[in-house]
XYZ file of C-alpha atoms in Angstrom:
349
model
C 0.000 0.000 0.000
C 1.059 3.607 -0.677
C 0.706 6.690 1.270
C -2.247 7.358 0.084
C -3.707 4.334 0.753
C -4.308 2.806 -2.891
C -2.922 -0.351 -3.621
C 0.652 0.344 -5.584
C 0.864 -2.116 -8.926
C 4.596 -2.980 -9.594
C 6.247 -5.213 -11.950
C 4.581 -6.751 -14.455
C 1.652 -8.510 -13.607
C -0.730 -5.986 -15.007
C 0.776 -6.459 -18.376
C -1.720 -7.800 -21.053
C 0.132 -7.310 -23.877
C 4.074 -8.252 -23.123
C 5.894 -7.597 -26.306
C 6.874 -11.245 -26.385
C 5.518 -11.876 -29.823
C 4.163 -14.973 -28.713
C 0.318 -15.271 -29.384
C -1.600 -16.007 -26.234
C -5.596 -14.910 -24.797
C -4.082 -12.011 -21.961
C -6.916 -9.751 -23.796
C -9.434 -12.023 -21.956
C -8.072 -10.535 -18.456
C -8.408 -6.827 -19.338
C -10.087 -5.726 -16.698
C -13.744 -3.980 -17.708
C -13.524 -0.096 -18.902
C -13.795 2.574 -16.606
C -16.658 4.222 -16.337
C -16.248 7.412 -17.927
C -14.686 5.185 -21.186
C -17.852 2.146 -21.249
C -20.185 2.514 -24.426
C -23.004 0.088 -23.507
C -23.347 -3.420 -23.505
C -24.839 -5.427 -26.606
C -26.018 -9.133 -25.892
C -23.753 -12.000 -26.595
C -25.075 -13.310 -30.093
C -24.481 -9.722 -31.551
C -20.948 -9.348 -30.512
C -18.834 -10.065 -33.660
C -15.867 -11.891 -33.645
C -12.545 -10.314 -35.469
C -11.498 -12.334 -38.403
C -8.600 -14.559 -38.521
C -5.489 -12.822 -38.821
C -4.698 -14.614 -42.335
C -7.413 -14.729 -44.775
C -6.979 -17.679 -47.514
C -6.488 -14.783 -50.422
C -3.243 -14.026 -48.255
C -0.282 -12.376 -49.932
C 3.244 -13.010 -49.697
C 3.472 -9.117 -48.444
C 0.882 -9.631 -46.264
C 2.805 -13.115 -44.680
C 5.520 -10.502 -44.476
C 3.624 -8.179 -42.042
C 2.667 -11.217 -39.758
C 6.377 -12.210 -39.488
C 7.295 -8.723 -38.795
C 4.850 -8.442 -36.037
C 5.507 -11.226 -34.622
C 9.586 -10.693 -34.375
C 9.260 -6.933 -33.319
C 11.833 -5.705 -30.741
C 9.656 -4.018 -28.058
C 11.171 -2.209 -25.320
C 9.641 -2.144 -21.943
C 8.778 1.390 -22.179
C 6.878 0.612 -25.215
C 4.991 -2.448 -23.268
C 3.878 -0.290 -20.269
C 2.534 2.679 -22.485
C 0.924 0.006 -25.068
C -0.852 -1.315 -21.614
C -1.779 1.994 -20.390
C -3.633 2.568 -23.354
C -5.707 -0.532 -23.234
C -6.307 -0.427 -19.671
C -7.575 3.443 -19.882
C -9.324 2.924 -23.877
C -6.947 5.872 -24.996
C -5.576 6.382 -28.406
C -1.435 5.915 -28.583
C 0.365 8.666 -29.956
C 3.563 7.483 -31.140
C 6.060 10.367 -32.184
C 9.593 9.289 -34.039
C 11.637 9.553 -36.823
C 10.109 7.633 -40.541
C 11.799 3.820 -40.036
C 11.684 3.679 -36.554
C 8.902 0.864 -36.364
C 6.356 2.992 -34.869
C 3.648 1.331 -37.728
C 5.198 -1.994 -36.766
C 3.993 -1.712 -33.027
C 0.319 -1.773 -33.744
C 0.954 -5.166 -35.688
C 2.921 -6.355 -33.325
C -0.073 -5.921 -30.638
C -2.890 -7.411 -33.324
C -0.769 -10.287 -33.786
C 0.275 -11.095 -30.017
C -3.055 -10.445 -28.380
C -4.653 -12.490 -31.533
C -7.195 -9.039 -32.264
C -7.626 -9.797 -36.299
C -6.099 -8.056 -39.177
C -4.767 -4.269 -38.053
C -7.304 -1.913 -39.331
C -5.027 0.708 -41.254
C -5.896 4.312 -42.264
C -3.021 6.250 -44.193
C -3.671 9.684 -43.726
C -2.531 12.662 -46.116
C -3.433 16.373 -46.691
C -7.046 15.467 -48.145
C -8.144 12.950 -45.492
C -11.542 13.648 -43.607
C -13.400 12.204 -41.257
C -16.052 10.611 -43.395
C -13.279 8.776 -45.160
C -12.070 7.037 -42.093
C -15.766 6.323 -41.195
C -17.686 5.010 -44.367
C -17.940 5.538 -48.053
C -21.435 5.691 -50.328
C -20.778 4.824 -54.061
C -24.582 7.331 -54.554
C -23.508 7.137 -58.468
C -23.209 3.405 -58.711
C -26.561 3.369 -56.914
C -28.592 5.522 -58.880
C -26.818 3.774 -62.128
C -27.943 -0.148 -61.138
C -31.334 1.393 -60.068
C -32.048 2.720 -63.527
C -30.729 -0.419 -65.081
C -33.207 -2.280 -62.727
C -35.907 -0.146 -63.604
C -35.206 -0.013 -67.500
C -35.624 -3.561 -67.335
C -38.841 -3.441 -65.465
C -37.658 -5.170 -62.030
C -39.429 -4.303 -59.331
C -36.808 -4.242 -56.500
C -34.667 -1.885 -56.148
C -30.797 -2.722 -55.468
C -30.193 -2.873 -51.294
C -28.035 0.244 -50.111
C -25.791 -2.058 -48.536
C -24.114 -2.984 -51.514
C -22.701 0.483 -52.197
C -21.887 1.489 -48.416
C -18.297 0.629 -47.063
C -17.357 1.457 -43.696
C -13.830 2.265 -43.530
C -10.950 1.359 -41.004
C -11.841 3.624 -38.483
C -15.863 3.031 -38.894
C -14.969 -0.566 -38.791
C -13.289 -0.748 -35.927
C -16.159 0.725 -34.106
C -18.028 -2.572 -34.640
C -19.849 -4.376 -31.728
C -16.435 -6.583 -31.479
C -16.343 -8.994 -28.663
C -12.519 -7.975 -28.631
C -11.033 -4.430 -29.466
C -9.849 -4.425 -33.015
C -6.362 -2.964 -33.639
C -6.516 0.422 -35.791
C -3.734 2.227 -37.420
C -4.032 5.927 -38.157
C -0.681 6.118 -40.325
C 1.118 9.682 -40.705
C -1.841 11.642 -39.017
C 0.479 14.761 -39.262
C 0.368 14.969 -42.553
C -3.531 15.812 -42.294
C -5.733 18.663 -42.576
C -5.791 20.886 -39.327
C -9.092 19.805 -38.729
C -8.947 16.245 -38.799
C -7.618 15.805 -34.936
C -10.148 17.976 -33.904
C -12.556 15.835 -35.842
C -11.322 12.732 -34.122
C -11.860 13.823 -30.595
C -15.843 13.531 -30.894
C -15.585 10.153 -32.179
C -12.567 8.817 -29.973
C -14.959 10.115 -26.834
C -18.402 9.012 -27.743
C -17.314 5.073 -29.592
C -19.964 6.248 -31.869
C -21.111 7.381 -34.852
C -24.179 7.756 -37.419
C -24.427 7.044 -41.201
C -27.106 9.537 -42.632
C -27.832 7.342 -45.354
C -29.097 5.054 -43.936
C -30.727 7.026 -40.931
C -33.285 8.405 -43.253
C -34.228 5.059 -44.207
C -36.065 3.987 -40.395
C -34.998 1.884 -37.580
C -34.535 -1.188 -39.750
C -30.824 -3.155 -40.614
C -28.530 -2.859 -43.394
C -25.727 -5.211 -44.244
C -22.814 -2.974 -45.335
C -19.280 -4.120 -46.639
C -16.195 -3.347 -44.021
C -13.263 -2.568 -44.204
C -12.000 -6.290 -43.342
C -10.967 -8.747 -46.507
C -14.654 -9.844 -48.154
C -15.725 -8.458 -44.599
C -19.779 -7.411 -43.880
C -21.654 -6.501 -40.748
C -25.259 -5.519 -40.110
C -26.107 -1.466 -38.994
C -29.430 -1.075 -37.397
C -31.124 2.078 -37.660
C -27.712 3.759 -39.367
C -26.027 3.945 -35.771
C -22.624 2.273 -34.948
C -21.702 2.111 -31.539
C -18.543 -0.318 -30.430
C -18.452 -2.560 -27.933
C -14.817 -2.331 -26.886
C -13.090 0.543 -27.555
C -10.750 -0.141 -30.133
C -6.911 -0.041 -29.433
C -5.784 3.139 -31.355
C -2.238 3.749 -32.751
C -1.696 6.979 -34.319
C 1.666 7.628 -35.611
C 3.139 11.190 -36.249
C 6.816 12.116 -37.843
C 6.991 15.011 -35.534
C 6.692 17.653 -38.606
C 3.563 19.993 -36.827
C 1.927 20.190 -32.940
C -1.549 18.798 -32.149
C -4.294 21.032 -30.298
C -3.849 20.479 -26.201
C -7.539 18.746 -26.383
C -6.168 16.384 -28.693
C -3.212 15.425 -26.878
C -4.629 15.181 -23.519
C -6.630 12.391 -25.198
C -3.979 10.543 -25.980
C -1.170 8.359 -24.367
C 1.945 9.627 -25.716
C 4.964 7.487 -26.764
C 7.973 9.064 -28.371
C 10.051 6.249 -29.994
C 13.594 6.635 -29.953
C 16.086 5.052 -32.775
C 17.051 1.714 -31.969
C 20.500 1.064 -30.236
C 23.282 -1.632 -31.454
C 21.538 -4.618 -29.320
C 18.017 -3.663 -30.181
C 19.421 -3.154 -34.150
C 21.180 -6.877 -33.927
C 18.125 -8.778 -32.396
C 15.878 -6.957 -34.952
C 18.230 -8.615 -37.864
C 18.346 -11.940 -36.005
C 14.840 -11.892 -36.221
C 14.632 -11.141 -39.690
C 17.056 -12.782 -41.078
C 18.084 -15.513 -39.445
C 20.915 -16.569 -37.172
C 24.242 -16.619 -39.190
C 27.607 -16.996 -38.148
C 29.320 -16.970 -41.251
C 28.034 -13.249 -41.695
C 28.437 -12.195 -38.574
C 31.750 -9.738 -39.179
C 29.478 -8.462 -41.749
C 26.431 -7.866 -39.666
C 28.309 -5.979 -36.824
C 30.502 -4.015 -39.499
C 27.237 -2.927 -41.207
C 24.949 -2.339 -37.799
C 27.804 -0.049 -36.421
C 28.015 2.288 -39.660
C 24.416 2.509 -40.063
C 24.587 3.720 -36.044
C 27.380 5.679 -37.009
C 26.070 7.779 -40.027
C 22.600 8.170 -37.680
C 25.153 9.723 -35.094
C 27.794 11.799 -36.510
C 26.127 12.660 -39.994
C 22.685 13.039 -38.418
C 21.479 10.837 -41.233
C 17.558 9.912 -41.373
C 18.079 5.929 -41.692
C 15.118 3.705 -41.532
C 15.445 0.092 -39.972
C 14.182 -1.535 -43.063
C 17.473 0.199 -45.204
C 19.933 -1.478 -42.681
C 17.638 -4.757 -43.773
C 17.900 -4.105 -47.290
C 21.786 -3.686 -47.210
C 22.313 -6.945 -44.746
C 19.906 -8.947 -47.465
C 22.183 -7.845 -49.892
C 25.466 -8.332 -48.450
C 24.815 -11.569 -47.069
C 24.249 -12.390 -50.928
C 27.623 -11.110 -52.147
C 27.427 -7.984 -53.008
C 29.504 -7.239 -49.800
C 32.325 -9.295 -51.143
C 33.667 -6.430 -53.433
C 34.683 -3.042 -53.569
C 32.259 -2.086 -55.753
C 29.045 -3.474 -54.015
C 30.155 -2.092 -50.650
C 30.196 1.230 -52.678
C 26.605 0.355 -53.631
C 25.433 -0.981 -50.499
C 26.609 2.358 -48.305
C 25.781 5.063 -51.034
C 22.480 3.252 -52.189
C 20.923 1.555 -49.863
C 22.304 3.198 -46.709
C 21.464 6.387 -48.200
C 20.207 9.346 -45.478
C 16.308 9.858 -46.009
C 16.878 13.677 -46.219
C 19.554 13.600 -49.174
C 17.545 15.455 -52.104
């Protein structure tokens, strides 16, 4: 017990997600919301369940996002914030340089906590709301409907087949476990669109006009899952469990104080030398013939990042190991290549 009388939690025995990469069902102890972040509760048979994190159409760049996931390097730092924002149903704000892995995270929680495909939203300048919420094809509509009636069929086409919600209106699905959304570069949006977000990140909730107008009665509607559908009643979604929230910001403008005080806040730092060699190991493999190689390439990509102040992503060090470790580190020439190609600073023009 503390001074004040609360009961202290140390450790890490509150973790649910433990940046093991090991699948296992910790979501299933995540103690209820708090009451100022609960939305309701729906019965059981209309919870929905997230789909499985490899649908059969998988591709080989998809297969490539699970493995990355599942080998990601998370720091304890990184654990405790990742928990604090599923314990407290906050959005995480994670701030860091392009190629840190700050994407990477949010896969790396989908695929540990087993919480379905990550929901992603890649923001620029022209993203709104309404795009991260649902889209109406009103022109495809009106087109089938005048086919339909040309030919003198009686029914009109269902609106469901031209409404899509999108990531974020997805993930606000009646899911018996929080889905895993990824709000991609949201500093490169419009000024308004954090401000937009804070209704929506405070209610769980939104309304599709639409389909409003049309009475109380349900709608199937596509999603944005693979081949995904779910049914809206009354053209009101409202989730179940909030759903975890990654944002992810390059640090190139400032968010309103209302916006940030919404948020749990993780700044990701570039990885060190031990952090940078597990990362490859996990990649590519456990090699002792390359390991001179490795260490000789890890230590200049730390040292350009250092003393030139170079903007290096993880995935170039990958790229120039992948190709070393093939030969092209074996001669002048390709070393040449590998440092002034693919090791390369981010900000060169």
């Amino acid at each position: 017990m503390g001074d004040s009388g609360e009961v202290e939690i140390s450790g890490d025995e509150w973790w649910i997600y433990r940046g093991t990469g090991n699948p296992h069902a910790g979501i299933e102890d995540l103690p209820d919301a708090p009451a100022w972040r609960a939305f309701g509760e729906f019965p059981d048979q209309d919870l929905l369940e997230p789909p499985s994190e490899m649908p059969l159409a998988a591709t080989a760049r998809r297969l490539g996002r699970i493995h990355q996931a599942s080998s990601y390097q998370a720091d304890i730092k990184e654990v405790q914030l990742v928990n604090l924002a599923l314990y407290l149903r906050r959005p995480l704000l994670i701030t860091g340089k392009p190629g840190v892995g700050k994407s990477t995270l949010a896969y790396a929680v989908a695929h540990e906590l087993s919480l379905g495909p990550v929901l992603r939203w890649p923001i620029t300048s022209r993203s709104t709301l309404r795009d991260g919420l649902y889209a109406y094809d009103a022109i495809g509509r009106l087109h089938d409907a005048g086919i339909q009636r040309s030919s003198e069929a009686v029914k009109e086409p269902s609106i469901g087949r031209y409404l899509r919600l999108g990531p974020l209106g997805t993930a606000l699905l009646p899911w018996r476990k929080p889905r895993v959304l990824l709000i991609d570069e949201v500093d490169k949006s419009d000024v308004d669109l954090p401000n937009d977000l804070l209704n929506v990140f405070e209610d769980g909730e939104f309304e599709i006009p639409e389909l409003r107008r049309l009475g109380s009665g349900k709608h199937e509607v596509m999603t944005a899952d693979h081949e995904g559908t779910a049914e809206v009643i009354g053209g009101h979604v409202r989730c179940s469990q909030f759903p975890f929230v990654v944002l992810t910001s390059n640090a190139e403008r400032e968010f309103p104080a209302a916006f940030l005080r919404r948020c749990i806040r993780l700044e990701v730092q570039p990885p060190d030398e031990q952090r940078l060699a597990a990362m490859v190991a996990a990649h590519l493999g456990g090699s002792t013939e390359t390991a001179s190689v490795r260490t000789e390439l890890i230590t200049e990509f730390l040292r350009r990042q250092r003393e030139e102040d170079a903007a290096l992503a993880n995935d170039q060090l990958l790229n120039a190991l992948l190709m070393a470790e093939r030969g092209l580190w074996d001669h002048e020439s390709g070393q040449k290549i590998i440092k002034d190609v693919l090791l390369r600073s981010l900000s060169d023009g």
